[in-house]
Coordinates of C-alpha atoms in Angstrom, one line a residue:
X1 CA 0.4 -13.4 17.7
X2 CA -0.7 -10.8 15.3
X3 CA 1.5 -7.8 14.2
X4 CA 1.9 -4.6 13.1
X5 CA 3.7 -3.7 10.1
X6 CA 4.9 -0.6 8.0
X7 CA 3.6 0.1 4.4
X8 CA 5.0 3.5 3.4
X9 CA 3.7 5.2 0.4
X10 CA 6.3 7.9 0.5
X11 CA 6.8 7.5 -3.4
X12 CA 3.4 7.3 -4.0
X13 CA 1.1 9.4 -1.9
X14 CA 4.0 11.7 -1.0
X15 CA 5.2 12.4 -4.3
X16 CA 1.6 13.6 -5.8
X17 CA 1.4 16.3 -2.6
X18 CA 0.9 19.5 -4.6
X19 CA 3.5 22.4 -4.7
X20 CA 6.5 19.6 -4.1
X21 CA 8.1 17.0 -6.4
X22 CA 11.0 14.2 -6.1
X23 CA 13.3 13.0 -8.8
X24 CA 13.4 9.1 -9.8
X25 CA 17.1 8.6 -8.1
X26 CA 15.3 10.8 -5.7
X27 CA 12.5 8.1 -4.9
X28 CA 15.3 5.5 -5.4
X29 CA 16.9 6.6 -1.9
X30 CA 13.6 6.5 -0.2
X31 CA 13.8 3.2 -1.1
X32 CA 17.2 2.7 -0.1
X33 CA 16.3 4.6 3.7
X34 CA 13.2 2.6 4.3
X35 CA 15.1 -0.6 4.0
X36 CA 17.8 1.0 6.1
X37 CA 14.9 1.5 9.3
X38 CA 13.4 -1.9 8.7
X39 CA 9.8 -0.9 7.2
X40 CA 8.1 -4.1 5.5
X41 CA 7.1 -2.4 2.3
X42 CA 7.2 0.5 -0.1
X43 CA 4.2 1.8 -2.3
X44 CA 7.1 3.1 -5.0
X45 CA 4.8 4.6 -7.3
X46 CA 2.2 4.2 -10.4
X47 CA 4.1 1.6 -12.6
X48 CA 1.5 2.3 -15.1
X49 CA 2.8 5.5 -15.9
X50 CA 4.7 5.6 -18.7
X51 CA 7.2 8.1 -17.3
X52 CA 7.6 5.5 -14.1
X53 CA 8.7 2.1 -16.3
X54 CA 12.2 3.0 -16.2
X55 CA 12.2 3.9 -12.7
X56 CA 10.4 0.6 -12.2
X57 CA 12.9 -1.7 -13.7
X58 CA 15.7 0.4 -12.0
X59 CA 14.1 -0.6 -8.5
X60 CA 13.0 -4.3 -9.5
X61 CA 17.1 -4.4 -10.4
X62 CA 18.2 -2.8 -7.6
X63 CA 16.0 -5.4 -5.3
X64 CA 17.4 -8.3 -6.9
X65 CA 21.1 -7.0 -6.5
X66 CA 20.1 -7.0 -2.5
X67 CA 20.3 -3.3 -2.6
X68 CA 17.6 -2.7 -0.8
X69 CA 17.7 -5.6 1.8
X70 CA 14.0 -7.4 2.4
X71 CA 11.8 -4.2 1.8
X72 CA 8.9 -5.2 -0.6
X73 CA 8.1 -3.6 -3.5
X74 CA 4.9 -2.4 -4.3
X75 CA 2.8 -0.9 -7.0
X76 CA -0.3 1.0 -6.8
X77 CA -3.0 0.8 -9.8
X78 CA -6.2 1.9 -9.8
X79 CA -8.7 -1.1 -9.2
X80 CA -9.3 -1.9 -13.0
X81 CA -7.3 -5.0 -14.7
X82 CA -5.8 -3.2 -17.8
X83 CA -3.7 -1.3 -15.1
X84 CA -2.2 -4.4 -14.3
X85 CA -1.7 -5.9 -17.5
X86 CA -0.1 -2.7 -18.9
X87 CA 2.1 -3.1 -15.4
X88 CA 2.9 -7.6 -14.7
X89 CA 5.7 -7.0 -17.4
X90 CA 8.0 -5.0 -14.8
X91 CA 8.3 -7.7 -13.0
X92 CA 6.4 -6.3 -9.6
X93 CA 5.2 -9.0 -7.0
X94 CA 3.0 -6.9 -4.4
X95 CA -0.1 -4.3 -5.6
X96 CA -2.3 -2.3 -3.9
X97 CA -5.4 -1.9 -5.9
X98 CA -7.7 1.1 -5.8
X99 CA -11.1 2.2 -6.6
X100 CA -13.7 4.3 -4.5
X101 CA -16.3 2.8 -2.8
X102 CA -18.9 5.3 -0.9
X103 CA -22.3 6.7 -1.7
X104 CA -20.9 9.9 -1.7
X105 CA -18.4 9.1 -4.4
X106 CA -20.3 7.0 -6.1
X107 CA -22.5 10.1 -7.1
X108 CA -20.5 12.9 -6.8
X109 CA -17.4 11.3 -8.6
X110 CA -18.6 8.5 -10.7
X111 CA -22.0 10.7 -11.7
X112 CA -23.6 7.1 -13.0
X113 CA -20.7 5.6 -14.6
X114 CA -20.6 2.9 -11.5
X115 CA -22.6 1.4 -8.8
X116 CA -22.1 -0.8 -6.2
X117 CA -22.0 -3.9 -8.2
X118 CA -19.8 -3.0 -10.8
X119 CA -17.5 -1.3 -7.8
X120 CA -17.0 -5.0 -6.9
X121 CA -16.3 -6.6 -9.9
X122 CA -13.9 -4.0 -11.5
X123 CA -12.0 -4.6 -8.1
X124 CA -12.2 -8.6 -8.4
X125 CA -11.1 -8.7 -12.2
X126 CA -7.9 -6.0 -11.7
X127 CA -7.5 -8.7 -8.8
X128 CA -7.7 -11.7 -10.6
X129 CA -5.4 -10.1 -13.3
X130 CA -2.5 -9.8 -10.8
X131 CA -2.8 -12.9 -8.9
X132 CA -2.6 -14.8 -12.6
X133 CA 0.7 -12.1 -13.3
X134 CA 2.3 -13.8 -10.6
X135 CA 2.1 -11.4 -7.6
X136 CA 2.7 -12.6 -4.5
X137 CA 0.3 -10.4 -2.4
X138 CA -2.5 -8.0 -3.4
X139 CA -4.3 -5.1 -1.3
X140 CA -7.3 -4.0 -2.0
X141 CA -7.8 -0.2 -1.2
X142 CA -11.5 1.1 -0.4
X143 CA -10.9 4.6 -1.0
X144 CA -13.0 7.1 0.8
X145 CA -13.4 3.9 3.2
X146 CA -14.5 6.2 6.2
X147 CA -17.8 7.3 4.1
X148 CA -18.5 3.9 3.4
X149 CA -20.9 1.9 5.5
X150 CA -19.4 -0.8 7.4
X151 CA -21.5 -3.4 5.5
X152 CA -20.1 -2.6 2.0
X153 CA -16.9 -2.5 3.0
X154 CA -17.4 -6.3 4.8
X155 CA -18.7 -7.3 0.8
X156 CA -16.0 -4.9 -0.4
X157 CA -13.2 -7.1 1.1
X158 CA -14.9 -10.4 1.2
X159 CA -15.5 -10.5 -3.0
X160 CA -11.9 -9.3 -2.8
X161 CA -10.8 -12.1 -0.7
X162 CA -12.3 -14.4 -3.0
X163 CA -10.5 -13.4 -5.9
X164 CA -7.2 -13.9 -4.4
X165 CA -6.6 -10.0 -2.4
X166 CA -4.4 -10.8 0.8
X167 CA -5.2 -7.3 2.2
X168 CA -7.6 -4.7 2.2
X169 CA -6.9 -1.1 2.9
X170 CA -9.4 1.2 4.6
X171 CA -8.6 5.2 3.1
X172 CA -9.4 7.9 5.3
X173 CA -9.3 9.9 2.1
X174 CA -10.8 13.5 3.3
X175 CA -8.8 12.9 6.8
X176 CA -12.1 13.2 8.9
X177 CA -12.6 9.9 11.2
X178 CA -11.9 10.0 14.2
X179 CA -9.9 7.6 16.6
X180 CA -12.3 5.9 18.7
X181 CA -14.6 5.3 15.2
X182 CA -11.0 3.7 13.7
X183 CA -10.5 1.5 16.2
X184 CA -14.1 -0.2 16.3
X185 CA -14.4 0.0 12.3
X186 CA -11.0 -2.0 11.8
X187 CA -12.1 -4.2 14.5
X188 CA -15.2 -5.0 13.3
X189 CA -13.8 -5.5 9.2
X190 CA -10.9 -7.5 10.3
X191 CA -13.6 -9.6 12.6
X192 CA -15.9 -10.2 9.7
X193 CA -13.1 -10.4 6.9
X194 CA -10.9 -12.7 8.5
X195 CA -8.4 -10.0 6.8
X196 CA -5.5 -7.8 7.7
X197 CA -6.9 -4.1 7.2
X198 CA -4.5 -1.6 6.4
X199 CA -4.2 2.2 7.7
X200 CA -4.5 5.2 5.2
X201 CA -5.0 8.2 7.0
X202 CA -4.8 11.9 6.4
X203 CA -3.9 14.5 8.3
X204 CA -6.8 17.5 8.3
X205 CA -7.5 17.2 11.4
X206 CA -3.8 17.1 12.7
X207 CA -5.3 13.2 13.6
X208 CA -3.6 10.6 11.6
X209 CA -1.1 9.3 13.4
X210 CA -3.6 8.9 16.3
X211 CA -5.9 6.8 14.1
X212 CA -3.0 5.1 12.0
X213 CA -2.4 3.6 15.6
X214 CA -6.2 3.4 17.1
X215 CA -7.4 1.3 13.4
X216 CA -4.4 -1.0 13.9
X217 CA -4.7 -1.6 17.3
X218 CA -8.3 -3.0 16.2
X219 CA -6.9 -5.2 13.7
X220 CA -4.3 -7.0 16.7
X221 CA -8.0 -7.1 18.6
X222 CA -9.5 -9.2 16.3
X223 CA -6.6 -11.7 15.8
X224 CA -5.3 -9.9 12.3
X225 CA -2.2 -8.4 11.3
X226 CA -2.2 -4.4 10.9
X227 CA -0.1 -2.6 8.0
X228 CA 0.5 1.0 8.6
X229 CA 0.9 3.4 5.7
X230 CA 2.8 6.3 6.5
X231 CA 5.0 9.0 5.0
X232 CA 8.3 10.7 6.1
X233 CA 8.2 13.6 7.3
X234 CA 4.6 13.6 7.1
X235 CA 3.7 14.6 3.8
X236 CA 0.8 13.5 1.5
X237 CA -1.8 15.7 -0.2
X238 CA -2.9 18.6 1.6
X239 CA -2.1 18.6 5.3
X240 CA -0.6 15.2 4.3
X241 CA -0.2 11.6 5.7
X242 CA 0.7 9.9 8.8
X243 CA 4.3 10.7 9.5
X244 CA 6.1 7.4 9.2
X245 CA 8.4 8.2 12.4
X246 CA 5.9 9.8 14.8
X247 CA 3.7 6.2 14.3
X248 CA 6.6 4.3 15.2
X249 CA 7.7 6.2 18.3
X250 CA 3.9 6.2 19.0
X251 CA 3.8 2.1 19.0
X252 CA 6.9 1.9 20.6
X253 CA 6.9 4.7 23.4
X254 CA 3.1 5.0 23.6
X255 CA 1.5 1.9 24.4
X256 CA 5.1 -0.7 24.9
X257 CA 5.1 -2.4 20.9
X258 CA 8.3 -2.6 20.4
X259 CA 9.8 -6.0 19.8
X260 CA 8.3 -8.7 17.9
X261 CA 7.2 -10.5 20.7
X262 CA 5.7 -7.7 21.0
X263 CA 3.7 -6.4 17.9
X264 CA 6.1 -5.2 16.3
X265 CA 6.4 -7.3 12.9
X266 CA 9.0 -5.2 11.2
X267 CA 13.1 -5.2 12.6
X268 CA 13.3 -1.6 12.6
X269 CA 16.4 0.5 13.3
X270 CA 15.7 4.2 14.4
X271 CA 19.2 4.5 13.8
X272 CA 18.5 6.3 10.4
X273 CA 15.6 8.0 11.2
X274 CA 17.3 11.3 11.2
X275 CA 19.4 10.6 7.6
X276 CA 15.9 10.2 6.0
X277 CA 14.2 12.9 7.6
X278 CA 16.6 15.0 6.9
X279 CA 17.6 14.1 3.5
X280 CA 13.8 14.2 2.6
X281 CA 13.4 17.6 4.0
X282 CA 16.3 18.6 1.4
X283 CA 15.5 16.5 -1.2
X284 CA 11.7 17.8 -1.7
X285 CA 12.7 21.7 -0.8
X286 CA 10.1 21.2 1.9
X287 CA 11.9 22.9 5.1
X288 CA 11.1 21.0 9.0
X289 CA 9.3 22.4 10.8
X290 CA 11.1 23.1 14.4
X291 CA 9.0 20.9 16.5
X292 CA 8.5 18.2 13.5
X293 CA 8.9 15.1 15.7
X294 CA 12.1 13.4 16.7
X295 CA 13.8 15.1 13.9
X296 CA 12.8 18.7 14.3
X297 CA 15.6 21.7 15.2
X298 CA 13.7 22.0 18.2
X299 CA 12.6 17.8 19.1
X300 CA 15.6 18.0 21.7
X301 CA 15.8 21.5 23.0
X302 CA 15.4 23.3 26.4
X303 CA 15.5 26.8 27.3
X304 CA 12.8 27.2 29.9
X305 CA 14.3 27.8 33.3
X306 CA 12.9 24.3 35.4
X307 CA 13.1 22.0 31.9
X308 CA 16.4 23.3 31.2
X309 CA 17.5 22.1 34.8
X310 CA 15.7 18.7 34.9
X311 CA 17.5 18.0 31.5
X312 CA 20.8 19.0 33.0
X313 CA 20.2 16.2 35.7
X314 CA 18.7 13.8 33.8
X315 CA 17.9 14.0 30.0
X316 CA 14.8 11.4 31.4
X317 CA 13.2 13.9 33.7
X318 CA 11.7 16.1 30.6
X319 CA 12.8 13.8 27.6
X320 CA 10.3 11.0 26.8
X321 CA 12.9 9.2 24.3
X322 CA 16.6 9.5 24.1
X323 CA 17.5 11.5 21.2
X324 CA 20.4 8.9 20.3
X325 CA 18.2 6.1 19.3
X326 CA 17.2 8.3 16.1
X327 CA 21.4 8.6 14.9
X328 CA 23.4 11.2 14.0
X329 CA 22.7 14.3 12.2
X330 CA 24.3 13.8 8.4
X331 CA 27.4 15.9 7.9
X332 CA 27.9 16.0 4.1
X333 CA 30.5 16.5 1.7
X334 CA 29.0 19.0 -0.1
X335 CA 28.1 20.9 2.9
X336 CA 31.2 21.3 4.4
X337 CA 32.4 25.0 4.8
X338 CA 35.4 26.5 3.1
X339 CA 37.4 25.3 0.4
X340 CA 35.7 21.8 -0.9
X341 CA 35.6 19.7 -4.2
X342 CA 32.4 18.3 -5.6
X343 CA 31.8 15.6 -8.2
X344 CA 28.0 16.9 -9.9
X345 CA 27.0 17.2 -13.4
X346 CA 29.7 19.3 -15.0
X347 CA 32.6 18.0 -12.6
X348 CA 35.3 16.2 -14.6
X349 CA 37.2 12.7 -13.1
X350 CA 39.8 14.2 -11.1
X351 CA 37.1 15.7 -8.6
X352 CA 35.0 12.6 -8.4
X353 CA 38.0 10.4 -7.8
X354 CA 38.4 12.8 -5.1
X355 CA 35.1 12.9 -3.7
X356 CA 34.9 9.0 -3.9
X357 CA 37.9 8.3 -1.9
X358 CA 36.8 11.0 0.6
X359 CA 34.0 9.3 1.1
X360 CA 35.6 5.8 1.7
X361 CA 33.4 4.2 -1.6
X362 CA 34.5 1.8 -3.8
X363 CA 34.2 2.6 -7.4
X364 CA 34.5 -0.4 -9.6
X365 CA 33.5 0.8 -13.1
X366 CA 34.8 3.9 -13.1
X367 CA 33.3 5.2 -16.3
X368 CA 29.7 4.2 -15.2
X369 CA 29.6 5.4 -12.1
X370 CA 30.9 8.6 -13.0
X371 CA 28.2 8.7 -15.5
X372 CA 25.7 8.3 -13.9
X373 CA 26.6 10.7 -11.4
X374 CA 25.9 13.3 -13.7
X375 CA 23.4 12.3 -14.8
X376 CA 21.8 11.9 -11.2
X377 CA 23.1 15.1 -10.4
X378 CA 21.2 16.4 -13.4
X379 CA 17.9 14.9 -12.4
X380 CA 18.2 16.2 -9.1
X381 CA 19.3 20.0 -9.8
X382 CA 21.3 19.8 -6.6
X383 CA 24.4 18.5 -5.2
X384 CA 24.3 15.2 -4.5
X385 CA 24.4 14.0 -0.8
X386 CA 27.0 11.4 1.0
X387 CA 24.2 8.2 0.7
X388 CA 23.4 8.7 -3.0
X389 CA 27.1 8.6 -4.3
X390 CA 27.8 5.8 -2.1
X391 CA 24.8 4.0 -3.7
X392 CA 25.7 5.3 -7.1
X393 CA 29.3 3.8 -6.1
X394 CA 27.6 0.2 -5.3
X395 CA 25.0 -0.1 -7.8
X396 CA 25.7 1.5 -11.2
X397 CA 24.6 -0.5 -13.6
X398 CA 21.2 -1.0 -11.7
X399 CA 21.1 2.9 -11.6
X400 CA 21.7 3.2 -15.2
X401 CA 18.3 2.0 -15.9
X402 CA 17.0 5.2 -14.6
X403 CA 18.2 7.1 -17.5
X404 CA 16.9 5.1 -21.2
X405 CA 19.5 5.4 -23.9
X406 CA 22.5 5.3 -20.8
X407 CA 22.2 2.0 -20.2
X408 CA 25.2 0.4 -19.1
X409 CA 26.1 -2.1 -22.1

């Protein structure tokens, strides 16, 4: 039976949203929360970039010590093979692969520079180039994909195919489709592809999450798997990207896929859904909103007279999901009222011995961990929250690869 899974691109969409920014140890922990929930796969970021390589080996460490449980790791390059040459030294084993492929991109972005043709075999030789690097599974993204006629994007994905591509991603770059077209054009590209076609939508017209769900839904039509990028908390350029909880409660709540046998590929665990949101809200400075879903101030709250009463009764009667499923609020060290010790960049040992056995973690090295500490605390410009000091606690040396120059010896 075909399935859905979870791609998030968090630390790669959500990171580039404009007027925001996350440290490296901050896009570390989304990597450490998405394998907590159960998602397949992250999209952690541009491993081209010079200023992402140590980041990079920090993560591809921190997957091989089991930190991050069976969560993939992904990079994205644009669609062109000396992305991924510069890149197959960090040892990556999953792309996604980007290059745009409508008329109106073609000639309002490209001016000339590429057609059609040459689209397709940038695309198959940045393909080619990773599967002979060693990676284990390649996407193909067709960005703008909802200005691109139907019959390009079946050669689009079938010249990928044949290179080697696993995937191919369908971009709803300006956020205008619609979820009814979705549906029909995933259907009709997994039909002719014999592909899974991943979700990338944007949120303009407050619609993503309704066509995240309506495109894959047409992939399980035509016999294919469906991978679903999202984002916590919703963000992503502009009005941002499908929000990574909203599609899951939508799948599970909305139309009964919930358990494998089900649809549900991935073993999520709702369990931390409100640790990340919340610790994403604080760790980009972007504020919920009150009614931001499942996780907003207001997700769970009553006042009206007759919806006050029902959820008295029964927390059923005006409650669609119960608001346990999603965990507990976090209660951090550092936010605790009153007198209160923290262990940050200018603390000294006594307070992060302190802090540490609060906190129930077991510090082996003690000179590494408390080193990079600081200097996490210093790339964040904020104290640091419960989950990233117990993860500094159990992973160190991994961690020290973050910062070049402080690696542990």
């Amino acid at each position: 039976m075909p399935q859905i899974h979870f791609l998030d691109v968090t630390n790669r969409d959500g990171v580039q949203t404009a007027r925001t920014g996350l440290s490296k140890f901050g896009k570390t922990m989304v990597n450490f929360y998405l394998a907590k929930l159960g998602v397949a796969q992250s999209e952690i970021g541009f491993p081209f970039l010079f200023h992402e390589v140590p980041y990079v080996r920090a993560q591809v460490a921190l997957a091989e010590a089991g930190a991050f449980g069976g969560l993939r790791l992904s990079g994205w390059c644009r669609g062109v093979a000396a992305d991924v040459e510069r890149t197959a030294p960090l040892g990556l084993r999953h792309y996604n692969l980007s290059i745009s492929t409508s008329d109106y991109m073609i000639q309002n972005k490209f001016r000339g520079r590429l057609d059609r043709d040459a689209i397709v075999r940038e695309m198959t030789a940045a393909v080619r180039a990773a599967k002979d690097a060693g990676a284990e599974t390649v996407g193909v993204n067709a960005e703008d994909g909802s200005r691109t006629d139907i019959g390009f994007l079946v050669e689009f994905a079938l010249a990928a195919k044949e290179a080697g591509a696993d995937r191919v991603r369908y971009c709803d770059t300006i956020g205008g489709d619609t979820p009814g077209r979705v549906r029909e054009r995933f259907a009709a590209l997994a039909s002719a592809t014999g592909m899974p076609v991943e979700t990338h939508c944007h949120n303009d017209l407050g619609m993503a999450v309704a066509n995240s769900v309506s495109g894959a839904l047409g992939d399980l039509e035509a016999g294919q798997d469906a991978w679903v990028n999202t984002c916590v908390n919703g963000i992503g350029e502009r009005s941002g990207n499908a929000d990574l909880l909203s599609t899951i409660l939508a799948f599970r709540h909305g139309f009964g896929l919930e358990a494998e046998e089900a649809g549900i590929g991935d073993p999520l665990d709702l369990s931390w859904a409100r640790r990340f949101g919340l610790w994403a809200s604080y760790a980009f400075g972007q504020p919920l909103p009150y009614n931001q879903v499942g996780v907003g101030r207001n997700a769970f709250a009553h006042e009206s007279g007759i919806h006050a009463d029902g959820a008295l009764k029964d927390h059923g009667n005006y409650e669609l999901y119960d608001e346990a499923t999603l965990g507990p609020f976090p209660a951090d060290w550092h936010e605790r009222a009153g007198r209160v010790v923290l262990t940050g960049e200018y603390g000294g040992k006594a307070g992060f011995r302190h802090v540490m056995e609060g906190l129930g973690a077991e510090v082996g090295d003690e000179d590494l961990t408390f080193r990079v500490v600081q200097l996490c605390n210093a790339m964040t410009g904020r104290p640091l929250t419960d989950d990233e000091l117990r993860l500094i606690a159990a992973h160190p040396r991994e961690l020290s690869l973050l910062f070049p120059g402080y690696e542990a010896g």
